Coordinates of C-alpha atoms and ligand atoms in Angstrom, one line a residue:
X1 CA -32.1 0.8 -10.9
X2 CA -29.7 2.7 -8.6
X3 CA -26.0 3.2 -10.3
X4 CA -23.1 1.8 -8.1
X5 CA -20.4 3.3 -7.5
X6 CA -16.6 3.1 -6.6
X7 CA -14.9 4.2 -3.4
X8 CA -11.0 4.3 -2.9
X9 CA -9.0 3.9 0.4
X10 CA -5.4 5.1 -0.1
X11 CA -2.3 5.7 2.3
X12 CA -1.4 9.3 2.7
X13 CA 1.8 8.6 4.5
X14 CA 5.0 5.9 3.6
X15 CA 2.7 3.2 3.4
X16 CA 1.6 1.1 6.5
X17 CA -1.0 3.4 8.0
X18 CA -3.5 0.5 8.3
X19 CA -5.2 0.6 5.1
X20 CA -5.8 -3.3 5.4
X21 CA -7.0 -3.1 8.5
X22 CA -9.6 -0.2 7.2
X23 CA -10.6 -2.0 4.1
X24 CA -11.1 -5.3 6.4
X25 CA -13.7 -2.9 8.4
X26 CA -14.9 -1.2 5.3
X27 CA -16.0 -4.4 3.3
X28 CA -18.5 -6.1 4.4
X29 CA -20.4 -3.0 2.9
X30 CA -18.8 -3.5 -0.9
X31 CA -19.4 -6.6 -3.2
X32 CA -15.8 -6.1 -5.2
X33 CA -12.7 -5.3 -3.7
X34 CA -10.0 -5.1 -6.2
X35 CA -6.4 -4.3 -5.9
X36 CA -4.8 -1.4 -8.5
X37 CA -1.4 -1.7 -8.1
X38 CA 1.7 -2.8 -6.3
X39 CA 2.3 -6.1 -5.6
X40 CA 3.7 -9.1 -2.9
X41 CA 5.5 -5.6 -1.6
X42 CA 2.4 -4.5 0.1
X43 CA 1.4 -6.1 3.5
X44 CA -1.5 -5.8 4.9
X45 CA -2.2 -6.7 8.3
X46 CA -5.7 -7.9 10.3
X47 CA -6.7 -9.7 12.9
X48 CA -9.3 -12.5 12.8
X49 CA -10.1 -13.5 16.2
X50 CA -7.4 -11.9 17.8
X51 CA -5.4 -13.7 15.1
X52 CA -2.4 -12.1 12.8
X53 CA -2.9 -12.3 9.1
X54 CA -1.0 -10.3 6.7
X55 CA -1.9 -10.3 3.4
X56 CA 0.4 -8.9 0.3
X57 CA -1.5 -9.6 -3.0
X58 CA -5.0 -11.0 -2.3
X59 CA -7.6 -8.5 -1.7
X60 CA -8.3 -7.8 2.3
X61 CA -12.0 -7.7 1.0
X62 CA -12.0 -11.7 1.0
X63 CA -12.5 -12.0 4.4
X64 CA -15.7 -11.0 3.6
X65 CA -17.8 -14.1 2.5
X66 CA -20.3 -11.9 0.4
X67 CA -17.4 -9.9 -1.3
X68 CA -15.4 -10.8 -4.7
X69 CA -12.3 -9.4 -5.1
X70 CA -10.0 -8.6 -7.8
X71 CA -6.4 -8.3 -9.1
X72 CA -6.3 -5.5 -11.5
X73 CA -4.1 -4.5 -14.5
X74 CA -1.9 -2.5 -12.4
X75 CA -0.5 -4.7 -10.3
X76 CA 2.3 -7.0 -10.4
X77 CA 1.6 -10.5 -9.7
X78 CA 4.0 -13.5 -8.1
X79 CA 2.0 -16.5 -8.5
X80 CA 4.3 -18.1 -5.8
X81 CA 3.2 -15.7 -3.2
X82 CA -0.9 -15.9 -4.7
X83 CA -0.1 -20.1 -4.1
X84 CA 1.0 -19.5 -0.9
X85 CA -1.9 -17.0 0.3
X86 CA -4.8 -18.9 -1.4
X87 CA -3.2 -22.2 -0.1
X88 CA -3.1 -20.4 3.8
X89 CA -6.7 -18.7 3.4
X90 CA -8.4 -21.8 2.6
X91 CA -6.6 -23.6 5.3
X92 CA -7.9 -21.2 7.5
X93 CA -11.3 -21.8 6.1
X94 CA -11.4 -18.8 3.8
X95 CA -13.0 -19.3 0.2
X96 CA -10.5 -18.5 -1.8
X97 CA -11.4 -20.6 -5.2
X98 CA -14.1 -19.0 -7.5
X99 CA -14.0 -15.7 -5.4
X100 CA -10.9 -13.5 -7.4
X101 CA -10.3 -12.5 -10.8
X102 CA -7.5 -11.3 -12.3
X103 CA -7.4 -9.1 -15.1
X104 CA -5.7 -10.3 -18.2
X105 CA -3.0 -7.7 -18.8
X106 CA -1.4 -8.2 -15.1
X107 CA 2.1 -8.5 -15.5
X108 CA 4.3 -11.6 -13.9
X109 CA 6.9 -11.4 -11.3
X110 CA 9.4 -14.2 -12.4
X111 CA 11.9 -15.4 -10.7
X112 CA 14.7 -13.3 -12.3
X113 CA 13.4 -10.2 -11.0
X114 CA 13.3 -11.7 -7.6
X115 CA 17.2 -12.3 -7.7
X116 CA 17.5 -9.2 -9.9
X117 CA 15.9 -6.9 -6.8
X118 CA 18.0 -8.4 -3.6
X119 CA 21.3 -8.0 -5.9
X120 CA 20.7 -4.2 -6.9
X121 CA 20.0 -3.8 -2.9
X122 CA 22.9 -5.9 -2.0
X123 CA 24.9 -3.0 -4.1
X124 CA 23.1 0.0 -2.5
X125 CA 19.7 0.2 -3.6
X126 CA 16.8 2.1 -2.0
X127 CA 15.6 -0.2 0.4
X128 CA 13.1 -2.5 -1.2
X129 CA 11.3 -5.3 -0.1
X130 CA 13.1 -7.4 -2.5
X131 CA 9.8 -8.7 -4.3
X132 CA 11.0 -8.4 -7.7
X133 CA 8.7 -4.8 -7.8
X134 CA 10.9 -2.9 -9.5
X135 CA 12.6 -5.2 -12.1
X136 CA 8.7 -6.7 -13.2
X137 CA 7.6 -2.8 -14.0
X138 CA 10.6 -1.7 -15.8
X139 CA 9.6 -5.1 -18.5
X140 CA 6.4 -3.5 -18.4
X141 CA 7.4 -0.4 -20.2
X142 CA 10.0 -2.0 -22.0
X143 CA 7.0 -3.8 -23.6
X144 CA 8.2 -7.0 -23.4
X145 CA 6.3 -8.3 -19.7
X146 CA 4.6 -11.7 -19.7
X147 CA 0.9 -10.6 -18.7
X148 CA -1.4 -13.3 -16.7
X149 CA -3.4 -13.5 -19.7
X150 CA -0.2 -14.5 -22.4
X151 CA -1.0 -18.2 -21.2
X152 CA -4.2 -18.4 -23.2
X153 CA -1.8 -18.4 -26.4
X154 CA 1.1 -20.5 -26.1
X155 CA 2.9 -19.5 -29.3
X156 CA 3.0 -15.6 -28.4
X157 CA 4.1 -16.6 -24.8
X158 CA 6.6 -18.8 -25.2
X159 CA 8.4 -16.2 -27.6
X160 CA 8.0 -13.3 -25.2
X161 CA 9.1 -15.4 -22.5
X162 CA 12.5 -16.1 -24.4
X163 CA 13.3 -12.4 -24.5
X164 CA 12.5 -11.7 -21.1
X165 CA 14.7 -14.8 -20.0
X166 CA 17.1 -13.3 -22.3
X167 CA 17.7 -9.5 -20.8
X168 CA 16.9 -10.6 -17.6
X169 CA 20.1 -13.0 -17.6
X170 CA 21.8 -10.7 -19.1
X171 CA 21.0 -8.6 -16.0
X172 CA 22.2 -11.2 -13.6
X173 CA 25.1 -11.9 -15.2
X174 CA 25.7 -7.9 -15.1
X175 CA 25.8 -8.4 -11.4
X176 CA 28.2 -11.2 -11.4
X177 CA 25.0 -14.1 -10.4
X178 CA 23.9 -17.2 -11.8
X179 CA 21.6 -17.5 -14.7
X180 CA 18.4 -19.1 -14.8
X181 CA 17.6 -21.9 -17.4
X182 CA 14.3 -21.1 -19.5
X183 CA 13.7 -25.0 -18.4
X184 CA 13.5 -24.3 -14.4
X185 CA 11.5 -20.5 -15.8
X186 CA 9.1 -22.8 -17.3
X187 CA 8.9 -25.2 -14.4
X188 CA 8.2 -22.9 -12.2
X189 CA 5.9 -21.4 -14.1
X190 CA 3.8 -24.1 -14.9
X191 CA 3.5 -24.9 -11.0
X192 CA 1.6 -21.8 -10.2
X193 CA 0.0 -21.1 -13.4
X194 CA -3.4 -22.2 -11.8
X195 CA -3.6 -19.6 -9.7
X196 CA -4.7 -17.3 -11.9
X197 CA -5.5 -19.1 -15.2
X198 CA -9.3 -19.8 -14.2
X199 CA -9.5 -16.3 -12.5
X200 CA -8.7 -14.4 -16.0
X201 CA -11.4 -11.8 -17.0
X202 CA -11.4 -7.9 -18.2
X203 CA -11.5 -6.5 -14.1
X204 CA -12.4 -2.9 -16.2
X205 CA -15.5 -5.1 -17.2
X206 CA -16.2 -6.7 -14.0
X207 CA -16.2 -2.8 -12.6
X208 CA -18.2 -1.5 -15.1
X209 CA -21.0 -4.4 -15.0
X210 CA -20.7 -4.4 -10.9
X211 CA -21.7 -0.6 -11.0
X212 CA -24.4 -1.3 -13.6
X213 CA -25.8 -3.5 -11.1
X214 CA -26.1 -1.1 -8.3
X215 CA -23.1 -2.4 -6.9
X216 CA -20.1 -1.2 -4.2
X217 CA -16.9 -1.2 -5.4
X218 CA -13.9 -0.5 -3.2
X219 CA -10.3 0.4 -4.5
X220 CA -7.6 -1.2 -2.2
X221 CA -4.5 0.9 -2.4
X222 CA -1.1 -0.9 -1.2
X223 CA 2.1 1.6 -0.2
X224 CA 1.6 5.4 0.1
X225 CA 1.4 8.6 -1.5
X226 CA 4.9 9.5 -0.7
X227 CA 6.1 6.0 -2.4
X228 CA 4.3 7.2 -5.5
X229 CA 6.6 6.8 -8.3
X230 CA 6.3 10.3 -9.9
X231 CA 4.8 12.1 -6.7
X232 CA 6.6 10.3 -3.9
X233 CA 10.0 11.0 -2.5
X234 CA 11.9 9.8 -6.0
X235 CA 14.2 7.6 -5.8
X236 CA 13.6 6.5 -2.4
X237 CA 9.8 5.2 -4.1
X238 CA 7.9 2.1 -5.1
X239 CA 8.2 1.7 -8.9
X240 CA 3.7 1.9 -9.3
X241 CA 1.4 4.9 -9.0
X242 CA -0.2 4.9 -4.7
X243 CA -2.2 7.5 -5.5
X244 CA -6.1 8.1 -6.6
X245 CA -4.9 8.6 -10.2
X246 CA -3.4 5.0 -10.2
X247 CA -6.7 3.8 -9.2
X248 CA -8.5 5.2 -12.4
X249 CA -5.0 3.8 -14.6
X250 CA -4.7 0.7 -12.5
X251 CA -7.9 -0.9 -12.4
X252 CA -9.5 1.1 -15.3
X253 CA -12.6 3.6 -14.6
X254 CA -13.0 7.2 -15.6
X255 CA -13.1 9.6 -12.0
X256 CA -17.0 10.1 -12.4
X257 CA -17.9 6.7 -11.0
X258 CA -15.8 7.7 -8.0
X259 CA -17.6 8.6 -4.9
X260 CA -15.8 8.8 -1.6
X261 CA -11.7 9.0 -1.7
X262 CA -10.8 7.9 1.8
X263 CA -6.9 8.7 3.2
X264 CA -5.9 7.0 6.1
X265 CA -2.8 8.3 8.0
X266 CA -1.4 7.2 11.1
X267 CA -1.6 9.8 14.5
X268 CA 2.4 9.3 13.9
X269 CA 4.5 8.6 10.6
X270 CA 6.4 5.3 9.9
X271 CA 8.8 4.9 7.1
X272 CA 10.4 1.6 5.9
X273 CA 13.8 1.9 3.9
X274 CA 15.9 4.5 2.8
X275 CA 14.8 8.4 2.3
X276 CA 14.7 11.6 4.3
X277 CA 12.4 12.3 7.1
X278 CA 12.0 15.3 8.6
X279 CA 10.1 14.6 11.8
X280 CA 12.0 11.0 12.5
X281 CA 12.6 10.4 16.0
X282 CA 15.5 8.8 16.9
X283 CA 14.8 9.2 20.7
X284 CA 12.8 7.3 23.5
X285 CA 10.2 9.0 22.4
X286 CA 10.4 6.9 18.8
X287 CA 11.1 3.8 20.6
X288 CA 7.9 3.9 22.6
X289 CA 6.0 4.8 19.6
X290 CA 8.1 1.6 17.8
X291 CA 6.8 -0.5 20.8
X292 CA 3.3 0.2 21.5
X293 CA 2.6 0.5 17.9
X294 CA 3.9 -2.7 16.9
X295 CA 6.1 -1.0 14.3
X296 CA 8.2 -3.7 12.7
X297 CA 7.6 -4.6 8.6
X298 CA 4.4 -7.1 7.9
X299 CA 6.3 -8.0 4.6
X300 CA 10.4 -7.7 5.3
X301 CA 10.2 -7.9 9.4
X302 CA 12.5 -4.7 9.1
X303 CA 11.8 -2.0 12.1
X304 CA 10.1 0.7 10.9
X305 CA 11.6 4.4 11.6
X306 CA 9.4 6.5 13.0
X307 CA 8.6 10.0 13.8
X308 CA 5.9 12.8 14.8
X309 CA 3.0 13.8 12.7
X310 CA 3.8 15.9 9.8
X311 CA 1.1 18.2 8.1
X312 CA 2.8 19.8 5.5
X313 CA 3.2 16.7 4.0
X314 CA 0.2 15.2 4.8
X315 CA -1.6 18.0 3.4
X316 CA 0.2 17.8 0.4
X317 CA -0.8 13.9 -0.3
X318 CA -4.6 15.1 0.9
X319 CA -3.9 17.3 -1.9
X320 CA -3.3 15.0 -4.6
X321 CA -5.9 12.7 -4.0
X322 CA -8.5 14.7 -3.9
X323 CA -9.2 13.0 -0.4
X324 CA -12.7 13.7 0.7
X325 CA -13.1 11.1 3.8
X326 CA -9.1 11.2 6.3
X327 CA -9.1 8.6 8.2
X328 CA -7.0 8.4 11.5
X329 CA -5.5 5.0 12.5
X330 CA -3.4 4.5 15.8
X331 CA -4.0 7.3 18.3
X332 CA -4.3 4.8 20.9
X333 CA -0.3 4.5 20.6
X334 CA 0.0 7.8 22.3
X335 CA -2.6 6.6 25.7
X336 CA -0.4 7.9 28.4
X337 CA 2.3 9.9 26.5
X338 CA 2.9 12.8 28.4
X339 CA 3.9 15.1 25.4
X340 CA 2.6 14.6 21.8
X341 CA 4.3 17.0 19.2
X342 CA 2.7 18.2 15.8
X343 CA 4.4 19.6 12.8
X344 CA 2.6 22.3 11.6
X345 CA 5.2 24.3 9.0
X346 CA 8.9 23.8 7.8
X347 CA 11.2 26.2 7.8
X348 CA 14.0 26.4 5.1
X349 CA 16.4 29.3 5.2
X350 CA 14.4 31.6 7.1
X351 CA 11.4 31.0 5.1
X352 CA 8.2 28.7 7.0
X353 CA 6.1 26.6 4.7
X354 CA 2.7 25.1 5.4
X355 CA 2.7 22.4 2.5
X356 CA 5.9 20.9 0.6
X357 CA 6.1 19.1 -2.5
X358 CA 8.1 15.6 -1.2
X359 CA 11.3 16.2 -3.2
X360 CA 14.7 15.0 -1.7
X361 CA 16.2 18.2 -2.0
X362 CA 14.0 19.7 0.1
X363 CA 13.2 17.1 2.7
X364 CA 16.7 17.1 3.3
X365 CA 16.9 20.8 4.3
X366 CA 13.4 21.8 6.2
X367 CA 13.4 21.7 9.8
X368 CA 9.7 20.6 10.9
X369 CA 8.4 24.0 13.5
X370 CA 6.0 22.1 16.6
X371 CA 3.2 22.5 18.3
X372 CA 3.1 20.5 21.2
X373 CA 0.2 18.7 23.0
X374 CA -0.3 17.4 26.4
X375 CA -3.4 15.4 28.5
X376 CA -3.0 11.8 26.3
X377 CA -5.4 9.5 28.3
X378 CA -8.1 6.8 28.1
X379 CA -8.2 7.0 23.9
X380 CA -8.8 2.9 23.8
X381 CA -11.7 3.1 26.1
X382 CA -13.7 6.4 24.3
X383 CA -16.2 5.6 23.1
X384 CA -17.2 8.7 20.8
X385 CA -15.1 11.7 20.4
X386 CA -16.8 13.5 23.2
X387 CA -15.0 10.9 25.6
X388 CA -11.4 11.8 24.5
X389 CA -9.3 14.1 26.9
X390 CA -8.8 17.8 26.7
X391 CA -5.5 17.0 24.8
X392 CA -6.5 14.2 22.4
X393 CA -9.2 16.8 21.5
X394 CA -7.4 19.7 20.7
X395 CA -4.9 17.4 18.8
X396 CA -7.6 16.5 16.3
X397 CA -9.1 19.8 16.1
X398 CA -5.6 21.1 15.1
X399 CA -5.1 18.6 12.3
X400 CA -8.5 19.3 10.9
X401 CA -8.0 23.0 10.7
X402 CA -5.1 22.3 9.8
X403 CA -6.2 20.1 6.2
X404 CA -9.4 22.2 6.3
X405 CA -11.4 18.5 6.1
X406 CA -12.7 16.5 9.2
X407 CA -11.1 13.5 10.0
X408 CA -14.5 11.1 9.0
X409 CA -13.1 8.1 11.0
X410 CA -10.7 7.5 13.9
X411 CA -9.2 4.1 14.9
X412 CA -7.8 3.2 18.1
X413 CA -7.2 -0.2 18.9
X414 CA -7.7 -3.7 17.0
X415 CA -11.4 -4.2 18.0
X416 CA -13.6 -3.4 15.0
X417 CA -15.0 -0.1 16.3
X418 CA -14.3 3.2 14.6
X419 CA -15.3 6.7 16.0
Ligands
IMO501 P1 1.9 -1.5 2.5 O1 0.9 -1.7 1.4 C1 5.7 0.4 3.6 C2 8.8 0.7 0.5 C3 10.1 -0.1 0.8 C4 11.1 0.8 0.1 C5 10.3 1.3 -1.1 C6 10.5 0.5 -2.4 O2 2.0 -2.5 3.5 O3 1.7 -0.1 3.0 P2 9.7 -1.8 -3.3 O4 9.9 -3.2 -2.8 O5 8.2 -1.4 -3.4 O6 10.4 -1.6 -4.6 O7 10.3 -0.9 -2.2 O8 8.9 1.2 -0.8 N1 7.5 -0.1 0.6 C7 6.7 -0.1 1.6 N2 6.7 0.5 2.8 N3 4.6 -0.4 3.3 C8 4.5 -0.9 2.1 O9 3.3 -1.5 1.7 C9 5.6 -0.9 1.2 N4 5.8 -1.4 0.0 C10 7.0 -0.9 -0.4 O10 10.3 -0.2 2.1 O11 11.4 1.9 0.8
MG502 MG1 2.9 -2.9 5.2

């Protein structure tokens, strides 16, 4: 019988470059979808019928009636926000119930961590989307996280629960707030414990018997690779792995099941929260961008900064994800713009650099060198690539040569097409 196999779609920029959107187009040819890491941070946009959905922890895949998704290992999991998404999915006529699994060593956003995440922003933090993201991976590797799966024994859960309610207060009285009682832990708990109690099952095992069966399996990454926690801008990071090695960690597969790595970027670069940037606009230029592109937070509402492509970074994340399939989302934004500018290098003290590792220290000191483009017309109505203008044409061509890879899809607009 033919072997499945597993494909990943991952962000190459600071998250938001449409990777829900791509997935939502992508799965109608996978029969599992399955999340790898992240959590209620991530939020993933798509339109049903003109419609606005955003999604943060249920697979994008489920809007597909022929695909199962998963939660996997690597992710954090707020049953309050999976209540509240398979409640709205099924009110929208989406089959929610029977459809998702989630893997039995997924960890538990409580509460506390909640709290613990908007007070450590309240005092200066990084930025975050104050979904407890942080706080519940920090209990991971302090070994003493309540994993979706813990409910099956109630002894050995109810003892680990009292130690987490026990540091975690001890955290919130650190910052001056109110304790919770393990009594309203436990009540909340036991209203959203069906949300994944039925779904539990080894998502390594549901992989491993989906590719067995000739299956399509597609990894849905949340943030981006410069949010990665080791390889992203540190501190100014999300607190899980973005990139195609969190995939293998996350959901649990060895690399030669993988197939196609696909890394969609935006024709511009967004960035939510704190951090350098080295091509951010903060012109009329970025407002337009902000405008036509809709650029405001699908999980926080914040404005999103924004800013000009930038290569060296991008072929940096291309770089450590072994991308093999870029995918382009947005270059409709830029229908009309007279000027469209490119970075191609960085200079830093008299020096120009084509690729950059993503370190503070030196985001904060490279000046992004241009190239600029002209001729921006007609993108939403091409139809192939032959119908863009002169401009658009020689902007792609640039970024290709550029990553030495060509861009295998481009998106330009909400309808479904991709050229
Ligand atoms: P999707 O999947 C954009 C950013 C936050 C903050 C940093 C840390 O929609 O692309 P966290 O709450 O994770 O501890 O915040 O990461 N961030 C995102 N930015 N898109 C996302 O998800 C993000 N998830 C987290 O703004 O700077
Ligand atoms: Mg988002």
């Amino acid at each position: 019988m033919k072997k499945g196999y597993v494909d990943v779609v991952l962000g190459l920029q600071w998250g938001d470059e449409g990777k829900g959107r791509i997935v939502h187009l992508f799965s109608k040819d996978y029969s599992l979808v399955v999340r790898f890491q992240g959590g209620a941070n991530a939020g993933h946009t798509v339109y049903i019928g003109g419609k606005k959905n955003v999604l943060h922890l249920i697979p994008t895949g489920i809007l597909h009636n022929n695909t199962r998704v998963a939660i996997a290992s690597g992710v954090v999991l707020d049953p309050e926000v999976l209540a509240h998404e398979i409640e709205f999915l099924e009110s929208e006529g989406v089959k929610v119930k029977g459809r998702y699994f989630i893997d039995y060593r997924t960890p538990i956003v409580f509460p506390f961590h909640k709290k613990e995440d908007g007070l450590f922003e309240e005092k200066g933090g990084i930025g975050s989307t104050k979904r407890g993201i942080a706080p519940a991976y920090r209990d991971v590797y302090q070994r003493f996280a309540i994993r979706a799966g813990d409910v099956l024994d109630k002894k050995h859960f109810e003892s680990i629960l009292k130690k987490q309610i026990e540091f975690n207060n001890a955290v919130l009285r650190h910052f001056g707030a109110k304790e919770l009682k393990e009594k309203e832990v436990l009540e909340w708990f036991d209203r959203y414990r069906w949300t994944f109690e039925d779904a539990l099952c080894d998502v390594s095992l549901l992989i491993k018997d989906e590719i067995e069966n000739g299956g399509a399996v597609l990894m849905e990454g949340a943030q981006g690779t410069l949010l990665d926690v080791f390889y992203g801008n540190y501190p100014y990071v999300t607190s899980s792995h973005t990139i195609l090695g969190g995939a293998l960690i996350g959901a649990g597969f060895g690399h030669s099941v993988v197939r196609r790595v696909y890394g969609v970027f935006k024709a511009y670069v967004t960035r939510v929260g704190k951090g350098p940037f080295p091509t951010e606009l903060n012109d009329e230029n970025g407002e337009k961008i902000a405008k036509i592109g809709d650029e405001y937070g699908a999980t926080t509402g914040r404005k999103r900064r924004v800013g000009w492509l930038d290569l060296p970074l991008l072929k940096y994340a291309i770089w450590i994800n072994g991308v093999t399939h870029p995918v382009m989302t947005k270059l409709d934004v830029f229908d009309g713009f007279l000027r469209v500018n490119l970075a191609v290098s960085y200079e830093m003290s008299g020096k120009q650099y084509e690729m950059i590792s993503p370190l503070t220290s030196l985001l904060e000191r490279v000046s992004p060198v241009y190239e600029s483009f002209t001729d921006f017309h007609g993108i939403k109505y091409a139809r192939t690539r032959d119908d863009f203008s002169d401009g658009v044409k020689k902007y792609i061509r640039r970024i290709e040569e550029f990553i030495g890879i060509r861009i295998a899809s481009i998106s330009k607009g909400r309808e479904d097409n991709l050229i």
